[in-house]
Short mmCIF file of C-alpha atoms and ligand atoms in Angstrom, two decimals:
data_model
loop_
_atom_site.label_atom_id
_atom_site.label_comp_id
_atom_site.label_asym_id
_atom_site.label_seq_id
_atom_site.Cartn_x
_atom_site.Cartn_y
_atom_site.Cartn_z
CA MET A 7 3.22 -65.67 -101.41
CA ASN A 8 5.67 -63.73 -103.69
CA THR A 9 7.98 -61.96 -101.41
CA ASP A 10 11.63 -60.87 -102.03
CA THR A 11 12.74 -62.98 -99.18
CA PRO A 12 10.87 -66.02 -97.66
CA ILE A 13 8.79 -64.85 -94.67
CA THR A 14 7.83 -67.26 -92.07
CA TRP A 15 5.93 -66.56 -88.83
CA PRO A 16 7.81 -68.70 -86.19
CA SER A 17 4.84 -68.70 -83.72
CA ALA A 18 1.17 -69.26 -84.11
CA ASP A 19 0.36 -66.77 -81.41
CA PHE A 20 2.23 -64.06 -83.01
CA SER A 21 4.60 -63.65 -80.13
CA ARG A 22 7.32 -63.64 -82.81
CA VAL A 23 7.19 -61.06 -85.58
CA PRO A 24 9.57 -61.56 -88.59
CA PHE A 25 11.64 -58.51 -89.29
CA ALA A 26 11.49 -59.08 -93.01
CA ILE A 27 7.85 -57.66 -92.96
CA TYR A 28 9.28 -54.21 -92.35
CA HIS A 29 11.62 -54.34 -95.25
CA ASP A 30 10.32 -56.50 -98.03
CA ARG A 31 9.45 -54.55 -101.05
CA ALA A 32 7.28 -57.21 -102.68
CA LEU A 33 5.34 -57.53 -99.48
CA TYR A 34 4.92 -53.78 -99.37
CA GLU A 35 3.25 -53.87 -102.82
CA LEU A 36 1.03 -56.74 -101.73
CA GLU A 37 -0.04 -54.77 -98.65
CA GLN A 38 -1.33 -51.88 -100.79
CA GLU A 39 -3.67 -54.36 -102.47
CA ARG A 40 -4.57 -56.68 -99.55
CA VAL A 41 -4.58 -54.24 -96.60
CA PHE A 42 -5.33 -50.69 -97.80
CA LYS A 43 -7.44 -51.80 -100.75
CA GLY A 44 -8.76 -54.85 -98.91
CA PRO A 45 -11.93 -55.25 -96.95
CA VAL A 46 -11.00 -52.71 -94.36
CA TRP A 47 -12.14 -49.19 -93.56
CA ASN A 48 -9.45 -46.54 -93.73
CA TYR A 49 -9.68 -43.35 -91.80
CA LEU A 50 -9.99 -40.41 -94.31
CA GLY A 51 -10.78 -37.29 -92.21
CA LEU A 52 -13.39 -35.55 -90.11
CA GLU A 53 -16.75 -34.32 -91.27
CA ALA A 54 -15.86 -31.11 -89.34
CA GLU A 55 -13.18 -30.44 -91.91
CA LEU A 56 -15.90 -30.24 -94.44
CA PRO A 57 -18.69 -27.99 -93.13
CA LYS A 58 -19.79 -26.37 -96.24
CA PRO A 59 -20.62 -27.41 -99.84
CA GLY A 60 -17.52 -27.34 -101.97
CA ASP A 61 -15.15 -27.88 -99.08
CA PHE A 62 -12.50 -30.44 -99.81
CA ILE A 63 -9.41 -32.09 -98.19
CA THR A 64 -6.81 -34.29 -99.67
CA THR A 65 -5.60 -37.41 -97.75
CA ARG A 66 -4.19 -40.86 -98.50
CA VAL A 67 -5.08 -44.47 -98.26
CA GLY A 68 -1.74 -46.27 -97.94
CA ASP A 69 0.23 -44.46 -100.66
CA VAL A 70 -2.82 -43.69 -102.94
CA PRO A 71 -3.64 -39.88 -102.92
CA VAL A 72 -7.43 -39.40 -102.09
CA LEU A 73 -9.71 -36.35 -102.43
CA VAL A 74 -12.63 -36.00 -100.21
CA ASN A 75 -15.32 -33.27 -100.78
CA ARG A 76 -18.72 -32.19 -99.92
CA SER A 77 -21.03 -31.82 -102.85
CA GLN A 78 -23.40 -28.84 -103.35
CA LYS A 79 -26.14 -31.26 -102.11
CA GLY A 80 -24.26 -31.74 -98.89
CA VAL A 81 -23.05 -35.35 -99.62
CA ILE A 82 -19.48 -36.40 -98.87
CA HIS A 83 -17.69 -38.26 -101.69
CA ALA A 84 -14.20 -39.61 -101.77
CA PHE A 85 -12.18 -40.26 -104.97
CA ILE A 86 -8.77 -41.36 -106.02
CA ASN A 87 -7.09 -37.95 -106.34
CA ARG A 88 -6.02 -38.63 -109.95
CA CYS A 89 -7.20 -36.99 -113.16
CA MET A 90 -8.80 -39.34 -115.64
CA HIS A 91 -6.81 -37.84 -118.53
CA ARG A 92 -3.09 -38.67 -118.08
CA GLY A 93 -3.13 -39.36 -114.34
CA ALA A 94 -2.03 -36.18 -112.66
CA GLU A 95 -2.75 -35.49 -109.06
CA LEU A 96 -5.98 -33.50 -109.46
CA ARG A 97 -5.93 -31.47 -106.20
CA ARG A 98 -2.55 -30.42 -104.75
CA GLU A 99 -3.82 -28.31 -101.85
CA THR A 100 -4.29 -30.00 -98.51
CA CYS A 101 -7.69 -28.32 -98.18
CA GLY A 102 -10.02 -25.70 -99.69
CA ASN A 103 -13.40 -24.81 -101.18
CA ALA A 104 -14.29 -25.19 -104.77
CA VAL A 105 -17.13 -25.58 -107.18
CA LEU A 106 -15.10 -27.75 -109.51
CA HIS A 107 -11.90 -29.57 -109.40
CA THR A 108 -9.61 -28.47 -112.33
CA CYS A 109 -6.56 -30.40 -113.08
CA VAL A 110 -3.48 -28.16 -113.44
CA TYR A 111 -1.97 -30.13 -116.31
CA HIS A 112 -4.48 -29.67 -119.22
CA GLN A 113 -7.41 -28.13 -117.29
CA TRP A 114 -9.85 -30.96 -117.47
CA ASN A 115 -12.34 -30.32 -114.72
CA TYR A 116 -14.83 -32.28 -112.71
CA THR A 117 -17.76 -31.81 -110.61
CA LEU A 118 -17.95 -32.46 -106.87
CA GLU A 119 -19.72 -35.73 -107.70
CA GLY A 120 -16.61 -36.69 -109.76
CA ASN A 121 -18.08 -36.29 -113.28
CA LEU A 122 -15.97 -34.89 -116.02
CA ARG A 123 -17.50 -31.53 -116.93
CA GLY A 124 -15.15 -29.73 -119.12
CA VAL A 125 -12.27 -30.36 -121.50
CA PRO A 126 -10.52 -27.29 -123.06
CA PHE A 127 -10.33 -27.12 -126.91
CA ALA A 128 -12.62 -30.20 -127.13
CA ASN A 129 -13.31 -29.41 -130.72
CA GLY A 130 -9.75 -28.33 -131.61
CA VAL A 131 -9.18 -25.31 -133.54
CA ASN A 132 -11.19 -24.55 -136.70
CA GLY A 133 -12.09 -28.08 -136.71
CA VAL A 134 -8.51 -29.35 -136.40
CA GLY A 135 -7.41 -31.47 -133.35
CA GLY A 136 -9.38 -31.95 -130.24
CA LEU A 137 -11.22 -34.98 -129.02
CA PRO A 138 -12.40 -37.83 -131.31
CA PRO A 139 -15.95 -38.08 -132.28
CA ASP A 140 -16.57 -41.13 -130.11
CA PHE A 141 -15.31 -39.49 -126.97
CA LYS A 142 -18.08 -39.53 -124.42
CA LYS A 143 -17.69 -37.21 -121.29
CA SER A 144 -20.46 -38.95 -119.61
CA ASP A 145 -18.37 -42.07 -119.46
CA ILE A 146 -15.60 -40.43 -117.52
CA LYS A 147 -15.73 -40.16 -113.75
CA LEU A 148 -13.24 -40.05 -111.04
CA HIS A 149 -12.63 -43.42 -109.25
CA GLU A 150 -14.98 -43.25 -106.19
CA LEU A 151 -14.36 -44.97 -102.91
CA LYS A 152 -17.02 -46.30 -100.77
CA ILE A 153 -17.36 -44.15 -97.69
CA ALA A 154 -19.05 -44.54 -94.33
CA ILE A 155 -19.22 -42.02 -91.39
CA TYR A 156 -19.45 -42.78 -87.68
CA LYS A 157 -20.02 -39.83 -85.34
CA GLY A 158 -18.39 -37.57 -87.85
CA VAL A 159 -15.28 -39.60 -88.51
CA ILE A 160 -15.04 -40.47 -92.28
CA PHE A 161 -13.75 -43.90 -93.34
CA GLY A 162 -13.31 -45.09 -96.89
CA SER A 163 -12.95 -48.50 -98.49
CA PHE A 164 -11.90 -49.70 -101.92
CA ASP A 165 -13.55 -53.00 -101.43
CA GLU A 166 -17.23 -53.48 -102.01
CA SER A 167 -17.21 -56.61 -99.95
CA ALA A 168 -15.97 -54.75 -96.77
CA GLU A 169 -18.31 -55.42 -93.82
CA PRO A 170 -20.49 -52.41 -92.56
CA LEU A 171 -18.30 -49.90 -90.78
CA HIS A 172 -20.64 -50.43 -87.63
CA ASP A 173 -19.48 -53.97 -87.54
CA TYR A 174 -15.87 -53.34 -88.63
CA LEU A 175 -15.43 -51.03 -85.73
CA GLY A 176 -17.19 -53.16 -83.13
CA ALA A 177 -18.82 -52.25 -79.90
CA ALA A 178 -15.68 -51.34 -77.90
CA VAL A 179 -14.24 -48.93 -80.63
CA ARG A 180 -17.66 -47.41 -81.26
CA GLY A 181 -17.86 -46.79 -77.49
CA GLU A 182 -14.60 -44.79 -77.50
CA ILE A 183 -15.61 -42.76 -80.57
CA ASP A 184 -19.00 -42.06 -78.90
CA ARG A 185 -17.08 -40.80 -75.89
CA LEU A 186 -14.70 -38.54 -77.77
CA PHE A 187 -17.27 -37.36 -80.44
CA SER A 188 -20.26 -36.99 -78.09
CA LYS A 189 -20.71 -33.36 -79.25
CA PRO A 190 -19.72 -31.19 -82.38
CA ILE A 191 -15.99 -30.82 -82.68
CA ARG A 192 -13.90 -27.90 -84.04
CA VAL A 193 -10.67 -28.61 -85.75
CA LEU A 194 -7.75 -26.61 -84.28
CA GLY A 195 -4.89 -27.32 -86.62
CA TYR A 196 -2.55 -29.85 -88.23
CA GLN A 197 0.89 -31.21 -88.00
CA ARG A 198 2.76 -33.53 -90.60
CA GLN A 199 5.69 -35.63 -89.86
CA ARG A 200 7.94 -37.88 -92.02
CA ILE A 201 9.35 -40.94 -90.19
CA GLY A 202 11.98 -43.19 -91.74
CA GLY A 203 10.53 -46.40 -91.05
CA ASN A 204 7.82 -48.93 -92.14
CA TRP A 205 4.14 -48.01 -91.51
CA LYS A 206 3.54 -51.09 -89.39
CA LEU A 207 6.18 -50.02 -86.88
CA TYR A 208 4.00 -47.20 -85.84
CA ASN A 209 0.89 -49.50 -85.52
CA ASP A 210 3.21 -51.55 -83.27
CA ASN A 211 4.09 -48.46 -81.25
CA VAL A 212 0.58 -47.44 -80.61
CA ARG A 213 -0.53 -50.95 -79.50
CA ASP A 214 2.29 -51.10 -76.93
CA PRO A 215 1.15 -49.59 -73.63
CA ASN A 216 4.28 -50.92 -72.07
CA HIS A 217 6.56 -48.39 -73.82
CA GLY A 218 4.46 -45.42 -72.84
CA GLY A 219 5.75 -45.38 -69.37
CA LEU A 220 9.43 -46.32 -70.27
CA LEU A 221 10.35 -44.62 -73.52
CA HIS A 222 8.54 -41.36 -72.63
CA MET A 223 10.38 -39.59 -69.85
CA PHE A 224 8.02 -36.82 -69.91
CA HIS A 225 5.11 -39.16 -69.22
CA ALA A 226 6.84 -40.96 -66.44
CA THR A 227 8.28 -37.98 -64.73
CA PHE A 228 5.31 -35.87 -64.77
CA GLY A 229 2.80 -38.59 -64.14
CA LEU A 230 0.65 -38.21 -67.17
CA TYR A 231 1.24 -41.97 -67.86
CA ARG A 232 3.10 -44.38 -65.66
CA LEU A 233 3.03 -48.23 -65.78
CA SER A 234 2.15 -48.10 -62.10
CA GLN A 235 -1.17 -46.38 -62.81
CA VAL A 236 -4.66 -47.83 -63.26
CA GLY A 237 -5.20 -48.69 -66.98
CA GLY A 238 -5.21 -51.27 -69.52
CA ALA A 239 -5.80 -52.26 -73.09
CA ARG A 240 -8.94 -53.62 -74.77
CA MET A 241 -9.37 -54.99 -78.18
CA ASP A 242 -12.24 -55.69 -80.55
CA GLU A 243 -13.32 -59.30 -81.14
CA ARG A 244 -10.90 -59.70 -84.13
CA HIS A 245 -8.13 -58.04 -82.20
CA ARG A 246 -7.23 -55.73 -85.05
CA HIS A 247 -8.10 -52.50 -83.16
CA ASN A 248 -6.99 -51.43 -79.64
CA ILE A 249 -7.83 -48.99 -76.92
CA SER A 250 -5.04 -48.37 -74.45
CA TYR A 251 -6.18 -46.07 -71.40
CA ASN A 252 -5.06 -44.94 -68.12
CA SER A 253 -5.93 -42.51 -65.32
CA LEU A 254 -3.50 -39.86 -64.24
CA GLY A 255 -2.96 -39.74 -60.44
CA SER A 256 -3.97 -43.31 -59.97
CA ASP A 257 -0.54 -44.37 -59.15
CA ASP A 258 0.23 -47.57 -57.03
CA ALA A 259 3.00 -45.98 -54.96
CA LYS A 260 4.74 -49.43 -54.21
CA ALA A 261 4.57 -50.47 -57.74
CA GLN A 262 5.95 -47.08 -58.83
CA ALA A 263 8.78 -47.29 -56.38
CA ASP A 264 9.67 -50.81 -57.19
CA GLY A 265 9.24 -50.60 -61.04
CA TYR A 266 10.93 -47.26 -61.54
CA SER A 267 13.74 -47.58 -58.93
CA GLY A 268 17.13 -47.06 -60.45
CA MET A 269 15.63 -45.58 -63.74
CA ALA A 270 16.91 -42.09 -63.43
CA LYS A 271 16.79 -41.60 -67.21
CA VAL A 272 13.10 -42.40 -67.27
CA PHE A 273 11.75 -41.09 -64.04
CA GLN A 274 12.97 -37.81 -62.35
CA PRO A 275 10.54 -37.15 -59.47
CA ASP A 276 12.24 -33.82 -58.70
CA TYR A 277 11.71 -32.18 -62.18
CA GLN A 278 9.38 -29.33 -62.40
CA LEU A 279 7.97 -27.28 -65.28
CA LYS A 280 7.95 -23.50 -65.10
CA ASP A 281 4.40 -23.62 -66.53
CA MET A 282 2.64 -26.59 -64.93
CA ARG A 283 -0.50 -25.84 -66.92
CA MET A 284 1.01 -28.24 -69.53
CA LEU A 285 0.20 -31.01 -67.24
CA SER A 286 -3.24 -30.03 -66.00
CA ASN A 287 -6.19 -32.20 -66.89
CA ARG A 288 -9.51 -30.33 -66.97
CA GLN A 289 -12.10 -33.01 -66.24
CA GLU A 290 -14.49 -33.15 -69.32
CA PHE A 291 -15.56 -36.79 -69.58
CA PRO A 292 -17.87 -38.65 -67.28
CA ASP A 293 -15.06 -41.08 -66.14
CA LYS A 294 -11.62 -40.96 -64.60
CA VAL A 295 -9.77 -41.83 -67.89
CA THR A 296 -7.29 -39.27 -68.74
CA LEU A 297 -5.39 -40.81 -71.67
CA VAL A 298 -6.85 -42.95 -74.54
CA ILE A 299 -4.89 -44.24 -77.51
CA LEU A 300 -7.50 -45.66 -79.80
CA SER A 301 -5.91 -47.50 -82.73
CA ILE A 302 -8.15 -48.54 -85.64
CA PHE A 303 -6.69 -50.97 -88.30
CA PRO A 304 -4.95 -50.06 -90.56
CA ASN A 305 -4.26 -46.36 -90.56
CA CYS A 306 -5.88 -44.43 -87.58
CA VAL A 307 -5.17 -43.49 -84.11
CA ILE A 308 -7.56 -41.32 -82.10
CA GLN A 309 -5.95 -39.77 -79.06
CA GLN A 310 -7.00 -38.04 -75.77
CA ILE A 311 -3.92 -37.09 -73.68
CA ALA A 312 -5.30 -34.93 -70.91
CA ASN A 313 -7.19 -32.23 -72.91
CA SER A 314 -5.20 -32.76 -76.14
CA LEU A 315 -7.39 -34.49 -78.53
CA CYS A 316 -6.35 -35.37 -82.17
CA THR A 317 -6.60 -38.04 -84.94
CA ARG A 318 -3.34 -39.41 -86.40
CA GLN A 319 -3.43 -40.84 -89.83
CA ILE A 320 -0.70 -43.41 -90.78
CA ARG A 321 0.38 -42.93 -94.45
CA SER A 322 2.77 -45.30 -96.00
CA HIS A 323 5.33 -43.80 -98.48
CA GLY A 324 7.14 -46.98 -99.66
CA VAL A 325 8.38 -49.62 -97.54
CA ASP A 326 10.76 -47.58 -95.57
CA GLU A 327 9.08 -44.35 -95.00
CA MET A 328 5.73 -43.15 -93.47
CA GLU A 329 3.96 -40.06 -92.80
CA LEU A 330 1.96 -39.14 -89.82
CA TYR A 331 -0.74 -36.59 -90.34
CA TRP A 332 -2.01 -35.07 -87.10
CA THR A 333 -5.50 -33.39 -86.85
CA TYR A 334 -6.05 -31.46 -83.54
CA PHE A 335 -9.52 -30.77 -82.47
CA GLY A 336 -11.62 -29.38 -79.59
CA TYR A 337 -15.47 -28.94 -79.23
CA GLU A 338 -17.55 -26.27 -80.67
CA ASP A 339 -18.63 -25.27 -77.18
CA ASP A 340 -15.18 -24.82 -75.75
CA ASP A 341 -14.56 -21.40 -74.36
CA LYS A 342 -11.51 -19.37 -75.14
CA SER A 343 -9.60 -20.54 -72.18
CA MET A 344 -10.30 -24.22 -73.00
CA THR A 345 -9.24 -23.71 -76.57
CA GLU A 346 -5.94 -22.13 -75.38
CA HIS A 347 -5.40 -24.91 -73.06
CA ARG A 348 -5.88 -27.54 -75.80
CA ILE A 349 -3.52 -25.65 -78.11
CA ARG A 350 -0.98 -25.49 -75.27
CA GLN A 351 -1.31 -29.20 -74.73
CA SER A 352 -0.93 -29.92 -78.31
CA ASN A 353 2.86 -29.59 -77.67
CA LEU A 354 2.68 -32.86 -75.89
CA VAL A 355 2.39 -34.59 -79.30
CA GLY A 356 3.34 -34.20 -82.89
CA PRO A 357 6.80 -34.17 -84.50
CA GLY A 358 8.44 -32.22 -81.80
CA GLY A 359 6.00 -33.29 -78.93
CA TYR A 360 7.21 -33.53 -75.44
CA ILE A 361 5.94 -37.12 -75.51
CA SER A 362 5.58 -38.36 -79.01
CA MET A 363 8.75 -36.95 -80.49
CA GLU A 364 10.32 -40.36 -79.23
CA ASP A 365 7.84 -42.53 -81.07
CA GLY A 366 9.13 -41.48 -84.42
CA GLU A 367 12.62 -42.16 -83.25
CA ALA A 368 11.53 -45.57 -81.97
CA VAL A 369 10.17 -46.47 -85.35
CA GLU A 370 13.42 -45.42 -86.96
CA ILE A 371 15.79 -47.18 -84.62
CA VAL A 372 13.90 -50.36 -85.03
CA HIS A 373 13.79 -50.06 -88.78
CA ARG A 374 17.52 -49.33 -89.03
CA ALA A 375 18.73 -52.12 -86.85
CA THR A 376 16.56 -54.73 -88.40
CA LEU A 377 17.32 -53.95 -92.09
CA ARG A 378 19.96 -56.70 -92.44
CA GLN A 379 18.30 -59.12 -90.04
CA LEU A 380 15.67 -60.46 -92.24
CA ASP A 381 15.64 -63.99 -90.91
CA LYS A 382 15.32 -62.91 -87.35
CA HIS A 383 12.24 -61.75 -85.49
CA ALA A 384 10.91 -59.47 -82.65
CA ARG A 385 9.81 -61.07 -79.24
CA VAL A 386 6.29 -59.97 -78.27
CA GLU A 387 5.58 -61.65 -75.09
CA ILE A 388 5.01 -58.94 -72.49
CA GLY A 389 1.47 -59.48 -71.18
CA GLY A 390 1.51 -63.12 -72.01
CA THR A 391 1.73 -65.48 -74.96
CA GLY A 392 -0.79 -68.03 -76.17
CA GLU A 393 -4.41 -66.87 -76.67
CA ILE A 394 -4.85 -63.27 -77.67
CA LYS A 395 -6.96 -61.58 -75.02
CA ASP A 396 -7.26 -58.38 -73.12
CA SER A 397 -4.91 -58.39 -70.22
CA PRO A 398 -5.42 -55.89 -67.39
CA GLY A 399 -2.82 -53.22 -66.54
CA LEU A 400 -0.39 -51.38 -68.86
CA VAL A 401 2.60 -53.76 -68.79
CA THR A 402 1.45 -55.46 -71.92
CA GLU A 403 2.04 -55.59 -75.61
CA VAL A 404 -0.56 -58.19 -76.49
CA PRO A 405 -2.41 -55.77 -78.85
CA ILE A 406 0.55 -56.00 -81.12
CA ARG A 407 -0.16 -59.79 -81.48
CA GLY A 408 -3.70 -58.86 -82.14
CA PHE A 409 -2.70 -56.63 -84.95
CA TYR A 410 -0.53 -59.29 -86.57
CA SER A 411 -3.20 -61.99 -86.07
CA TYR A 412 -5.56 -59.91 -88.34
CA TYR A 413 -2.68 -58.65 -90.73
CA HIS A 414 -1.46 -62.26 -91.24
CA GLU A 415 -5.00 -63.27 -92.14
CA LEU A 416 -5.74 -60.43 -94.52
CA MET A 417 -2.36 -60.86 -96.34
CA GLY A 418 -2.92 -64.60 -96.86
CA PHE A 419 0.24 -65.84 -95.27
CA GLU A 420 0.78 -69.59 -94.81
CA PRO A 421 -0.49 -70.59 -91.22
CA ALA A 422 2.27 -69.88 -88.63
CA SER A 423 4.20 -72.84 -87.38
CA SER A 424 4.50 -73.12 -83.65
CA ASP A 425 7.69 -75.08 -83.31
CA ALA A 426 10.45 -72.52 -84.09
CA ARG A 427 10.29 -69.97 -81.41
CA ALA A 428 13.81 -68.93 -80.57
S1 FES B 4 -3.58 -34.97 -116.76
FE1 FES B 4 -5.22 -33.82 -115.94
S2 FES B 4 -5.92 -32.59 -117.62
FE2 FES B 4 -4.31 -33.80 -118.36
FE1 FE2 B 5 4.69 -43.50 -77.53
#
């Protein structure tokens, strides 16, 4: 593989992750082809964002701008958001409603099916200039992605050979989507966040149940998530996706006392909030699970933290920068008080969220400290080494090994050797 620095995986069970993968520019270019344009399904958005014909959103697959719209016939299409004339970004808004997409540069315009419809001054002026006689408008279409929708969640793929979305997600992930999208949703709002680190570091973060009760003081102190609670992590058969979950209030008192003793910076049992409604969970699912972080390879997280529901899209912006795009939602049948509660709890996450503010920082401090350590690697052993399999409990990071086992295969790395673990 043509990378800037030689990259070797020192351990066949992916319990060592080479730091070079977060910094290698040539590898980043290959990832755009082999991961984001490879045989995967990328999260694009939610059907609820496009209720009416003509509705559109702009989104991204890796670093490729993508435009998603609903046609007059009601069909959802996704295109590369690039004008077929000289390549300008066609839609610059984040969302809207339109009959046509008109490029700002020279006003070429396209139908919602992606067909070129109009070119200004096509015949020039008084027969001078304009398009050549062999120009055929009907030959020009926006580059369309294959799309598939599961329970209103829209995914797109550049690769015709991608397996059906149903199989790609697998039963466990479908089950979680079924749970969170069991009835019509309503989008409540958005946040966007730039993080100075490689996009895979965020995938690591969301597949790391262990950090949730250690990095996040708010979680541990107020009990939304503690390592001493009932929970775990479950992967799909290929280990590329992961579901981390736990139940608020299920603490094992002894485990809590033993585990958090002496960790005053993490766990402050005497802290109170002036408005404790921030912490309340209004039971709305037919189970005791109060937190779910569902990570879908390669760019999607779907979250339930108490009553805060959202999707998080991971967008790469070069090897050393990423964007998180947060879409908050509730259900169409929520009453006013529930909508207010969800909006209140939306402050738990996002760029300044009481919990997830630290995740952006975690990505950045790893990115920074590993920049000149390209021959070194991360240790990923918590929860066990060897075979990648679900492990009960929250003190695990096995799903990170799962992510890299699939990433490694997709990228076509040489098989990892198992003799150089240090
Ligand atoms: S680049 Fe779009 S019309 Fe020219
Ligand atoms: Fe986190």
